PDB file of C-alpha atoms in Angstrom:
ATOM      1  CA  MET A   8      30.595  -6.529 -35.722  1.00  0.00           C
ATOM      2  CA  ASN A   9      30.127 -10.218 -33.886  1.00  0.00           C
ATOM      3  CA  ASP A  10      27.027 -12.070 -33.332  1.00  0.00           C
ATOM      4  CA  ALA A  11      27.057 -10.697 -29.431  1.00  0.00           C
ATOM      5  CA  THR A  12      26.429  -7.216 -30.385  1.00  0.00           C
ATOM      6  CA  LEU A  13      23.815  -7.896 -33.169  1.00  0.00           C
ATOM      7  CA  ALA A  14      21.870  -9.928 -30.147  1.00  0.00           C
ATOM      8  CA  ARG A  15      22.943  -7.195 -28.038  1.00  0.00           C
ATOM      9  CA  LEU A  16      20.999  -4.579 -29.939  1.00  0.00           C
ATOM     10  CA  SER A  17      17.904  -6.443 -30.831  1.00  0.00           C
ATOM     11  CA  GLU A  18      17.005  -6.944 -27.291  1.00  0.00           C
ATOM     12  CA  ALA A  19      17.738  -3.462 -26.116  1.00  0.00           C
ATOM     13  CA  THR A  20      15.082  -0.565 -25.304  1.00  0.00           C
ATOM     14  CA  ALA A  21      16.068   2.665 -26.621  1.00  0.00           C
ATOM     15  CA  PHE A  22      16.074   5.705 -24.979  1.00  0.00           C
ATOM     16  CA  ASP A  23      16.806   9.684 -25.705  1.00  0.00           C
ATOM     17  CA  PRO A  24      19.186  11.395 -24.687  1.00  0.00           C
ATOM     18  CA  SER A  25      16.696  13.094 -21.946  1.00  0.00           C
ATOM     19  CA  GLY A  26      15.987   9.998 -20.686  1.00  0.00           C
ATOM     20  CA  ASP A  27      12.674   9.480 -22.320  1.00  0.00           C
ATOM     21  CA  LYS A  28      11.989   5.794 -23.697  1.00  0.00           C
ATOM     22  CA  ILE A  29      11.503   5.457 -27.035  1.00  0.00           C
ATOM     23  CA  GLY A  30      10.662   2.012 -27.612  1.00  0.00           C
ATOM     24  CA  SER A  31      11.627  -1.563 -27.906  1.00  0.00           C
ATOM     25  CA  VAL A  32      14.158  -2.531 -30.973  1.00  0.00           C
ATOM     26  CA  GLY A  33      12.581  -4.595 -33.795  1.00  0.00           C
ATOM     27  CA  GLN A  34      15.158  -4.883 -36.651  1.00  0.00           C
ATOM     28  CA  VAL A  35      19.127  -3.908 -37.049  1.00  0.00           C
ATOM     29  CA  TYR A  36      19.957  -3.137 -40.180  1.00  0.00           C
ATOM     30  CA  LEU A  37      23.485  -3.245 -41.400  1.00  0.00           C
ATOM     31  CA  ASP A  38      25.951  -1.329 -44.026  1.00  0.00           C
ATOM     32  CA  ASP A  39      26.232  -3.496 -47.309  1.00  0.00           C
ATOM     33  CA  ALA A  40      30.030  -1.853 -47.474  1.00  0.00           C
ATOM     34  CA  THR A  41      31.031  -2.290 -43.971  1.00  0.00           C
ATOM     35  CA  GLY A  42      28.774  -4.630 -42.577  1.00  0.00           C
ATOM     36  CA  GLU A  43      28.132  -2.110 -39.447  1.00  0.00           C
ATOM     37  CA  PRO A  44      24.596  -1.566 -38.400  1.00  0.00           C
ATOM     38  CA  THR A  45      23.607   2.049 -39.061  1.00  0.00           C
ATOM     39  CA  TRP A  46      19.786   1.906 -38.473  1.00  0.00           C
ATOM     40  CA  VAL A  47      17.413   0.323 -36.281  1.00  0.00           C
ATOM     41  CA  THR A  48      13.620   0.242 -36.384  1.00  0.00           C
ATOM     42  CA  LEU A  49      11.896   0.861 -32.848  1.00  0.00           C
ATOM     43  CA  ASN A  50       8.494  -0.024 -32.105  1.00  0.00           C
ATOM     44  CA  THR A  51       6.804   3.381 -31.249  1.00  0.00           C
ATOM     45  CA  GLY A  52       3.190   2.850 -31.370  1.00  0.00           C
ATOM     46  CA  PHE A  53       0.613   1.874 -28.858  1.00  0.00           C
ATOM     47  CA  PHE A  54       1.244  -2.054 -28.304  1.00  0.00           C
ATOM     48  CA  GLY A  55       4.360  -1.355 -30.517  1.00  0.00           C
ATOM     49  CA  THR A  56       2.147  -1.800 -33.822  1.00  0.00           C
ATOM     50  CA  SER A  57       4.311   1.168 -35.387  1.00  0.00           C
ATOM     51  CA  GLN A  58       7.808   1.391 -36.387  1.00  0.00           C
ATOM     52  CA  SER A  59      10.224   4.116 -36.314  1.00  0.00           C
ATOM     53  CA  PHE A  60      13.391   3.846 -38.650  1.00  0.00           C
ATOM     54  CA  ALA A  61      16.377   5.905 -36.100  1.00  0.00           C
ATOM     55  CA  PRO A  62      20.506   6.117 -37.187  1.00  0.00           C
ATOM     56  CA  LEU A  63      22.887   4.559 -34.683  1.00  0.00           C
ATOM     57  CA  GLU A  64      25.163   7.402 -34.982  1.00  0.00           C
ATOM     58  CA  GLY A  65      26.461   8.885 -31.686  1.00  0.00           C
ATOM     59  CA  HIS A  66      24.143   5.947 -29.667  1.00  0.00           C
ATOM     60  CA  ARG A  67      25.519   5.044 -26.629  1.00  0.00           C
ATOM     61  CA  TRP A  68      24.970   2.247 -23.914  1.00  0.00           C
ATOM     62  CA  ASP A  69      23.460   2.695 -20.458  1.00  0.00           C
ATOM     63  CA  GLY A  70      23.762  -0.562 -19.238  1.00  0.00           C
ATOM     64  CA  ASP A  71      21.661  -2.821 -21.555  1.00  0.00           C
ATOM     65  CA  ASP A  72      19.719   0.665 -22.447  1.00  0.00           C
ATOM     66  CA  LEU A  73      20.559   1.673 -25.915  1.00  0.00           C
ATOM     67  CA  VAL A  74      20.187   6.127 -25.985  1.00  0.00           C
ATOM     68  CA  LEU A  75      20.324   7.398 -29.026  1.00  0.00           C
ATOM     69  CA  ALA A  76      21.216  10.756 -29.888  1.00  0.00           C
ATOM     70  CA  HIS A  77      17.896  12.024 -31.583  1.00  0.00           C
ATOM     71  CA  SER A  78      15.055  12.717 -28.991  1.00  0.00           C
ATOM     72  CA  LYS A  79      12.034  10.695 -28.821  1.00  0.00           C
ATOM     73  CA  ASP A  80       9.715  12.902 -30.809  1.00  0.00           C
ATOM     74  CA  ILE A  81      12.133  13.881 -33.850  1.00  0.00           C
ATOM     75  CA  ILE A  82      12.504   9.714 -33.835  1.00  0.00           C
ATOM     76  CA  LYS A  83       8.786   9.025 -33.894  1.00  0.00           C
ATOM     77  CA  ASP A  84       8.016  11.776 -36.507  1.00  0.00           C
ATOM     78  CA  ALA A  85      10.778  10.253 -38.775  1.00  0.00           C
ATOM     79  CA  PRO A  86       9.711   8.842 -42.398  1.00  0.00           C
ATOM     80  CA  ARG A  87       7.577   5.747 -42.294  1.00  0.00           C
ATOM     81  CA  VAL A  88       9.713   3.094 -44.433  1.00  0.00           C
ATOM     82  CA  ASP A  89       8.667  -0.298 -44.212  1.00  0.00           C
ATOM     83  CA  ALA A  90      10.387  -2.699 -42.397  1.00  0.00           C
ATOM     84  CA  ASP A  91      10.106  -5.141 -45.217  1.00  0.00           C
ATOM     85  CA  GLY A  92      14.158  -6.571 -45.082  1.00  0.00           C
ATOM     86  CA  HIS A  93      16.054  -4.094 -46.835  1.00  0.00           C
ATOM     87  CA  ILE A  94      15.856  -0.411 -47.333  1.00  0.00           C
ATOM     88  CA  SER A  95      15.755   1.353 -50.980  1.00  0.00           C
ATOM     89  CA  GLU A  96      18.540   4.182 -51.861  1.00  0.00           C
ATOM     90  CA  SER A  97      15.894   6.491 -52.311  1.00  0.00           C
ATOM     91  CA  GLU A  98      14.425   5.634 -48.607  1.00  0.00           C
ATOM     92  CA  GLU A  99      17.012   5.860 -46.704  1.00  0.00           C
ATOM     93  CA  ALA A 100      18.096   9.312 -48.785  1.00  0.00           C
ATOM     94  CA  GLU A 101      14.919  10.575 -47.417  1.00  0.00           C
ATOM     95  CA  LEU A 102      15.629   9.041 -43.500  1.00  0.00           C
ATOM     96  CA  TYR A 103      19.368  10.848 -44.129  1.00  0.00           C
ATOM     97  CA  ARG A 104      17.870  14.150 -45.358  1.00  0.00           C
ATOM     98  CA  TYR A 105      14.988  14.142 -42.312  1.00  0.00           C
ATOM     99  CA  TYR A 106      17.492  13.709 -39.491  1.00  0.00           C
ATOM    100  CA  GLU A 107      20.032  16.136 -41.137  1.00  0.00           C
ATOM    101  CA  GLY A 108      17.408  18.592 -41.362  1.00  0.00           C
ATOM    102  CA  VAL A 109      16.002  18.355 -37.685  1.00  0.00           C
ATOM    103  CA  ARG A 110      19.655  19.368 -36.404  1.00  0.00           C
ATOM    104  CA  GLY A 111      18.959  22.741 -37.353  1.00  0.00           C
ATOM    105  CA  ASP A 112      15.700  23.339 -35.575  1.00  0.00           C
ATOM    106  CA  ARG A 113      15.148  20.788 -33.481  1.00  0.00           C
ATOM    107  CA  THR A 114      16.343  19.567 -30.228  1.00  0.00           C
ATOM    108  CA  THR A 115      19.413  16.392 -30.621  1.00  0.00           C
ATOM    109  CA  ALA A 116      22.138  15.488 -29.189  1.00  0.00           C
ATOM    110  CA  PRO A 117      25.805  15.993 -29.927  1.00  0.00           C
ATOM    111  CA  VAL A 118      26.267  13.165 -32.713  1.00  0.00           C
ATOM    112  CA  ALA A 119      30.384  12.107 -34.032  1.00  0.00           C
ATOM    113  CA  GLY A 120      29.832  13.239 -37.415  1.00  0.00           C
ATOM    114  CA  THR A 121      26.637  14.559 -39.433  1.00  0.00           C
ATOM    115  CA  VAL A 122      24.372  11.935 -41.495  1.00  0.00           C
ATOM    116  CA  ASN A 123      25.867  13.312 -45.104  1.00  0.00           C
ATOM    117  CA  ASP A 124      29.707  11.798 -43.930  1.00  0.00           C
ATOM    118  CA  ARG A 125      27.964   8.231 -44.739  1.00  0.00           C
ATOM    119  CA  ASP A 126      28.005   7.098 -48.139  1.00  0.00           C
ATOM    120  CA  VAL A 127      24.466   5.911 -48.956  1.00  0.00           C
ATOM    121  CA  VAL A 128      24.423   2.283 -49.641  1.00  0.00           C
ATOM    122  CA  ALA A 129      20.769   1.008 -50.541  1.00  0.00           C
ATOM    123  CA  ASP A 130      19.473  -2.514 -49.891  1.00  0.00           C
ATOM    124  CA  ARG A 131      20.392  -2.862 -46.149  1.00  0.00           C
ATOM    125  CA  ASP A 132      19.579  -6.357 -44.803  1.00  0.00           C
ATOM    126  CA  VAL A 133      17.612  -7.324 -41.486  1.00  0.00           C
ATOM    127  CA  VAL A 134      19.871  -8.908 -38.940  1.00  0.00           C
ATOM    128  CA  ALA A 135      17.853  -9.008 -36.264  1.00  0.00           C
ATOM    129  CA  ASP A 136      13.657  -8.921 -35.680  1.00  0.00           C
ATOM    130  CA  ARG A 137      11.834  -9.139 -32.597  1.00  0.00           C
ATOM    131  CA  ASP A 138       8.338 -10.622 -32.462  1.00  0.00           C
ATOM    132  CA  VAL A 139       5.396  -8.269 -31.661  1.00  0.00           C
ATOM    133  CA  ARG A 140       4.526  -9.986 -28.990  1.00  0.00           C
ATOM    134  CA  ASP A 141       7.431  -8.777 -27.422  1.00  0.00           C
ATOM    135  CA  ARG A 142       7.377  -5.016 -27.873  1.00  0.00           C
ATOM    136  CA  ASP A 143       6.922  -2.344 -25.602  1.00  0.00           C
ATOM    137  CA  VAL A 144       3.977   0.041 -24.674  1.00  0.00           C
ATOM    138  CA  ASP A 145       4.833   3.513 -25.144  1.00  0.00           C
ATOM    139  CA  THR A 146       2.448   6.171 -26.085  1.00  0.00           C
ATOM    140  CA  GLN A 147      -0.029   5.887 -23.776  1.00  0.00           C
ATOM    141  CA  SER A 148       0.749   6.048 -20.182  1.00  0.00           C
ATOM    142  CA  MET A 149      -0.371   6.455 -16.713  1.00  0.00           C
ATOM    143  CA  THR A 150       0.678   7.361 -13.322  1.00  0.00           C
ATOM    144  CA  ALA A 151      -0.067   5.291 -10.289  1.00  0.00           C
ATOM    145  CA  SER A 152      -0.267   7.039  -6.713  1.00  0.00           C
ATOM    146  CA  GLU A 153      -0.519   5.924  -3.623  1.00  0.00           C
ATOM    147  CA  GLU A 154      -1.471   7.930  -0.290  1.00  0.00           C
ATOM    148  CA  ARG A 155       0.911   7.575   2.312  1.00  0.00           C
ATOM    149  CA  LEU A 156       1.029   8.385   6.499  1.00  0.00           C
ATOM    150  CA  ASN A 157       2.443  11.379   7.488  1.00  0.00           C
ATOM    151  CA  VAL A 158       2.676  11.296  11.325  1.00  0.00           C
ATOM    152  CA  GLY A 159       4.074  13.953  13.560  1.00  0.00           C
ATOM    153  CA  THR A 160       3.546  15.238  16.741  1.00  0.00           C
ATOM    154  CA  GLU A 161       2.168  18.404  18.707  1.00  0.00           C
ATOM    155  CA  THR A 162       2.364  19.812  21.849  1.00  0.00           C
ATOM    156  CA  THR A 163      -1.462  20.209  23.591  1.00  0.00           C
ATOM    157  CA  GLU A 164      -1.999  21.101  27.527  1.00  0.00           C
ATOM    158  CA  ALA A 165      -2.958  17.758  29.288  1.00  0.00           C
ATOM    159  CA  GLY A 166      -3.314  19.120  32.697  1.00  0.00           C
ATOM    160  CA  ARG A 167      -2.321  21.918  35.011  1.00  0.00           C
ATOM    161  CA  ALA A 168      -1.323  21.189  38.835  1.00  0.00           C
ATOM    162  CA  ARG A 169      -0.818  23.882  41.878  1.00  0.00           C
ATOM    163  CA  LEU A 170      -0.024  23.888  45.631  1.00  0.00           C
ATOM    164  CA  ARG A 171      -2.533  25.239  47.701  1.00  0.00           C
ATOM    165  CA  LYS A 172      -2.496  25.750  51.564  1.00  0.00           C
ATOM    166  CA  TYR A 173      -5.190  26.450  53.881  1.00  0.00           C
ATOM    167  CA  THR A 174      -5.306  25.714  57.695  1.00  0.00           C
ATOM    168  CA  THR A 175      -7.983  23.938  59.804  1.00  0.00           C
ATOM    169  CA  THR A 176      -8.105  23.612  63.690  1.00  0.00           C
ATOM    170  CA  GLU A 177      -8.228  20.461  65.957  1.00  0.00           C
ATOM    171  CA  GLU A 178      -8.912  19.585  69.734  1.00  0.00           C
ATOM    172  CA  GLN A 179      -5.841  18.266  71.347  1.00  0.00           C
ATOM    173  CA  THR A 180      -5.453  16.942  74.874  1.00  0.00           C
ATOM    174  CA  ILE A 181      -2.522  16.783  76.590  1.00  0.00           C
ATOM    175  CA  THR A 182      -2.047  15.290  79.993  1.00  0.00           C
ATOM    176  CA  VAL A 183       0.508  17.191  82.289  1.00  0.00           C
ATOM    177  CA  PRO A 184       1.443  16.341  85.735  1.00  0.00           C
ATOM    178  CA  VAL A 185       0.827  19.182  88.116  1.00  0.00           C
ATOM    179  CA  THR A 186       1.850  19.588  92.013  1.00  0.00           C
ATOM    180  CA  LYS A 187       0.078  21.234  94.791  1.00  0.00           C
ATOM    181  CA  GLU A 188       0.511  21.093  98.284  1.00  0.00           C
ATOM    182  CA  ARG A 189      -1.888  19.455 100.867  1.00  0.00           C
ATOM    183  CA  LEU A 190      -1.959  20.169 104.584  1.00  0.00           C
ATOM    184  CA  VAL A 191      -1.166  17.574 106.905  1.00  0.00           C
ATOM    185  CA  VAL A 192      -2.009  17.483 110.211  1.00  0.00           C
ATOM    186  CA  GLU A 193      -0.295  15.248 112.269  1.00  0.00           C
ATOM    187  CA  ARG A 194      -0.830  15.029 115.861  1.00  0.00           C
ATOM    188  CA  ASN A 195       0.531  13.384 118.754  1.00  0.00           C
ATOM    189  CA  ALA A 196      -0.183  12.167 122.515  1.00  0.00           C
ATOM    190  CA  VAL A 197       1.729  13.323 125.017  1.00  0.00           C
ATOM    191  CA  ASP A 198       3.198  11.835 128.564  1.00  0.00           C
ATOM    192  CA  GLY A 199       1.375  14.050 130.981  1.00  0.00           C
ATOM    193  CA  THR A 200       4.975  16.173 131.871  1.00  0.00           C
ATOM    194  CA  ALA A 201       4.607  19.325 133.593  1.00  0.00           C
ATOM    195  CA  SER A 202       4.823  22.245 131.319  1.00  0.00           C
ATOM    196  CA  ALA A 203       6.993  24.864 132.365  1.00  0.00           C
ATOM    197  CA  GLY A 204       4.903  27.667 132.130  1.00  0.00           C
ATOM    198  CA  THR A 205       1.284  28.264 133.028  1.00  0.00           C
ATOM    199  CA  ILE A 206      -1.949  29.218 131.138  1.00  0.00           C
ATOM    200  CA  ASP A 207      -2.926  32.411 131.201  1.00  0.00           C
ATOM    201  CA  PRO A 208      -6.728  32.874 131.078  1.00  0.00           C
ATOM    202  CA  ASN A 209      -6.916  36.356 129.747  1.00  0.00           C
ATOM    203  CA  ALA A 210      -4.226  36.132 126.665  1.00  0.00           C
ATOM    204  CA  THR A 211      -5.334  36.213 122.804  1.00  0.00           C
ATOM    205  CA  GLU A 212      -5.502  33.814 120.726  1.00  0.00           C
ATOM    206  CA  VAL A 213      -2.481  32.822 119.048  1.00  0.00           C
ATOM    207  CA  VAL A 214      -2.562  31.263 115.360  1.00  0.00           C
ATOM    208  CA  GLU A 215      -0.242  30.209 113.028  1.00  0.00           C
ATOM    209  CA  GLU A 216      -0.751  30.456 109.314  1.00  0.00           C
ATOM    210  CA  VAL A 217       0.450  27.539 106.503  1.00  0.00           C
ATOM    211  CA  THR A 218       0.760  28.659 102.695  1.00  0.00           C
ATOM    212  CA  LEU A 219      -0.167  25.913 100.554  1.00  0.00           C
ATOM    213  CA  ARG A 220       0.732  26.283  96.728  1.00  0.00           C
ATOM    214  CA  GLU A 221       0.079  24.410  93.748  1.00  0.00           C
ATOM    215  CA  GLU A 222       0.789  24.392  90.282  1.00  0.00           C
ATOM    216  CA  ARG A 223      -1.496  25.113  86.904  1.00  0.00           C
ATOM    217  CA  PRO A 224      -1.107  24.122  83.734  1.00  0.00           C
ATOM    218  CA  VAL A 225      -0.125  26.993  81.295  1.00  0.00           C
ATOM    219  CA  VAL A 226      -0.387  26.861  77.615  1.00  0.00           C
ATOM    220  CA  SER A 227       1.418  28.389  74.920  1.00  0.00           C
ATOM    221  CA  LYS A 228       1.500  28.020  70.810  1.00  0.00           C
ATOM    222  CA  GLU A 229       4.732  27.742  68.933  1.00  0.00           C
ATOM    223  CA  THR A 230       4.595  27.034  64.903  1.00  0.00           C
ATOM    224  CA  VAL A 231       6.949  24.623  63.691  1.00  0.00           C
ATOM    225  CA  ALA A 232       7.537  23.206  60.115  1.00  0.00           C
ATOM    226  CA  VAL A 233       6.461  19.431  59.981  1.00  0.00           C
ATOM    227  CA  GLU A 234       6.531  18.775  56.169  1.00  0.00           C
ATOM    228  CA  GLU A 235       8.181  20.341  52.758  1.00  0.00           C
ATOM    229  CA  VAL A 236       5.665  19.868  49.330  1.00  0.00           C
ATOM    230  CA  SER A 237       7.306  20.711  46.165  1.00  0.00           C
ATOM    231  CA  ILE A 238       5.913  19.778  42.360  1.00  0.00           C
ATOM    232  CA  GLY A 239       8.380  19.684  39.463  1.00  0.00           C
ATOM    233  CA  LYS A 240       7.783  18.470  35.892  1.00  0.00           C
ATOM    234  CA  GLU A 241       9.571  15.590  33.873  1.00  0.00           C
ATOM    235  CA  THR A 242       9.262  14.519  30.316  1.00  0.00           C
ATOM    236  CA  VAL A 243       8.765  10.514  29.854  1.00  0.00           C
ATOM    237  CA  THR A 244       8.248   8.586  26.220  1.00  0.00           C
ATOM    238  CA  GLU A 245       5.976   6.151  25.500  1.00  0.00           C
ATOM    239  CA  ASN A 246       4.514   4.609  21.716  1.00  0.00           C
ATOM    240  CA  GLN A 247       1.351   5.460  20.429  1.00  0.00           C
ATOM    241  CA  THR A 248       0.098   3.453  17.338  1.00  0.00           C
ATOM    242  CA  VAL A 249      -1.458   5.853  14.450  1.00  0.00           C
ATOM    243  CA  THR A 250      -4.082   3.935  12.327  1.00  0.00           C
ATOM    244  CA  ASP A 251      -5.977   5.550   9.008  1.00  0.00           C
ATOM    245  CA  THR A 252      -7.454   4.661   5.745  1.00  0.00           C
ATOM    246  CA  VAL A 253      -4.666   5.272   2.678  1.00  0.00           C
ATOM    247  CA  ALA A 254      -6.096   5.118  -1.064  1.00  0.00           C
ATOM    248  CA  LYS A 255      -3.560   3.501  -3.342  1.00  0.00           C
ATOM    249  CA  GLU A 256      -3.948   3.627  -7.464  1.00  0.00           C
ATOM    250  CA  HIS A 257      -3.334   0.043  -9.313  1.00  0.00           C
ATOM    251  CA  ILE A 258      -3.205   0.300 -13.098  1.00  0.00           C
ATOM    252  CA  GLU A 259      -4.558  -2.536 -15.474  1.00  0.00           C
ATOM    253  CA  VAL A 260      -3.744  -2.854 -19.275  1.00  0.00           C
ATOM    254  CA  ASP A 261      -6.676  -4.212 -21.074  1.00  0.00           C
ATOM    255  CA  GLY A 262      -6.025  -5.852 -24.707  1.00  0.00           C
ATOM    256  CA  ALA A 263      -5.963  -9.037 -26.551  1.00  0.00           C
ATOM    257  CA  GLU A 264      -4.309 -12.221 -25.358  1.00  0.00           C
ATOM    258  CA  GLY A 265      -0.516 -12.200 -26.493  1.00  0.00           C
ATOM    259  CA  THR A 266      -0.196  -8.516 -27.577  1.00  0.00           C
ATOM    260  CA  VAL A 267       0.686  -6.998 -23.710  1.00  0.00           C
ATOM    261  CA  ARG A 268       4.127  -7.125 -22.602  1.00  0.00           C
ATOM    262  CA  ASP A 269       4.616  -5.795 -19.455  1.00  0.00           C
ATOM    263  CA  ASP A 270       7.984  -4.064 -18.672  1.00  0.00           C
ATOM    264  CA  ARG A 271       8.544  -3.145 -14.694  1.00  0.00           C
ATOM    265  CA  ARG A 272      11.740  -0.583 -14.456  1.00  0.00           C
TER     266      ARG A 272
END
């Protein structure tokens, strides 16, 4: 056992096998025969005002955290022994009997051997002691919660569109060129030459007819396509900002100055 190991123990925070925090290590006790650490005291009361003895048998390290073999409840219910620098033979025997007894009817983690495998050695010396100001708050706890916005989307009808066709009338004026025939009369003077015939006073009237023609506008209708209109839909994405008010809980610890240690994990 070297000073680094003892320092690591004395500065550790203890947890049980299920991960529940038990408390900070207060004192480390060595076996007089082997010099190995066998017991630690844990600050388990409110603001670290109470100390419980726990055996180091079966412990392991999880980073800087000390994981003990017994559950938090078992350790907190252990017999109270004054952490005054040594443990008497009777006090240690009482602790061993307790931890051996709870193995049968209370939950513990597997340990390497049993407490009865070791000899009880009295007058175990304290090798480390943590200041009261450095003890952990453990037995009283609160959970702070906060609200968070969960934003999603839903599809709603934003409008409708439809195609509708209707008919209107309007007047159109179109100029159409037309041709027509007209009578042209030409009169030419003659030079007085005698004609070959004579004029019969009893002759009937002679009539010559000329037919005149003209064009007139003829109107007909036809239907032709002039425009095609189609409608469709497309999806576009845009960003919209959502603002709402959320509540958040805060926890404050009220206590005398110098007696509160705040460990954030």
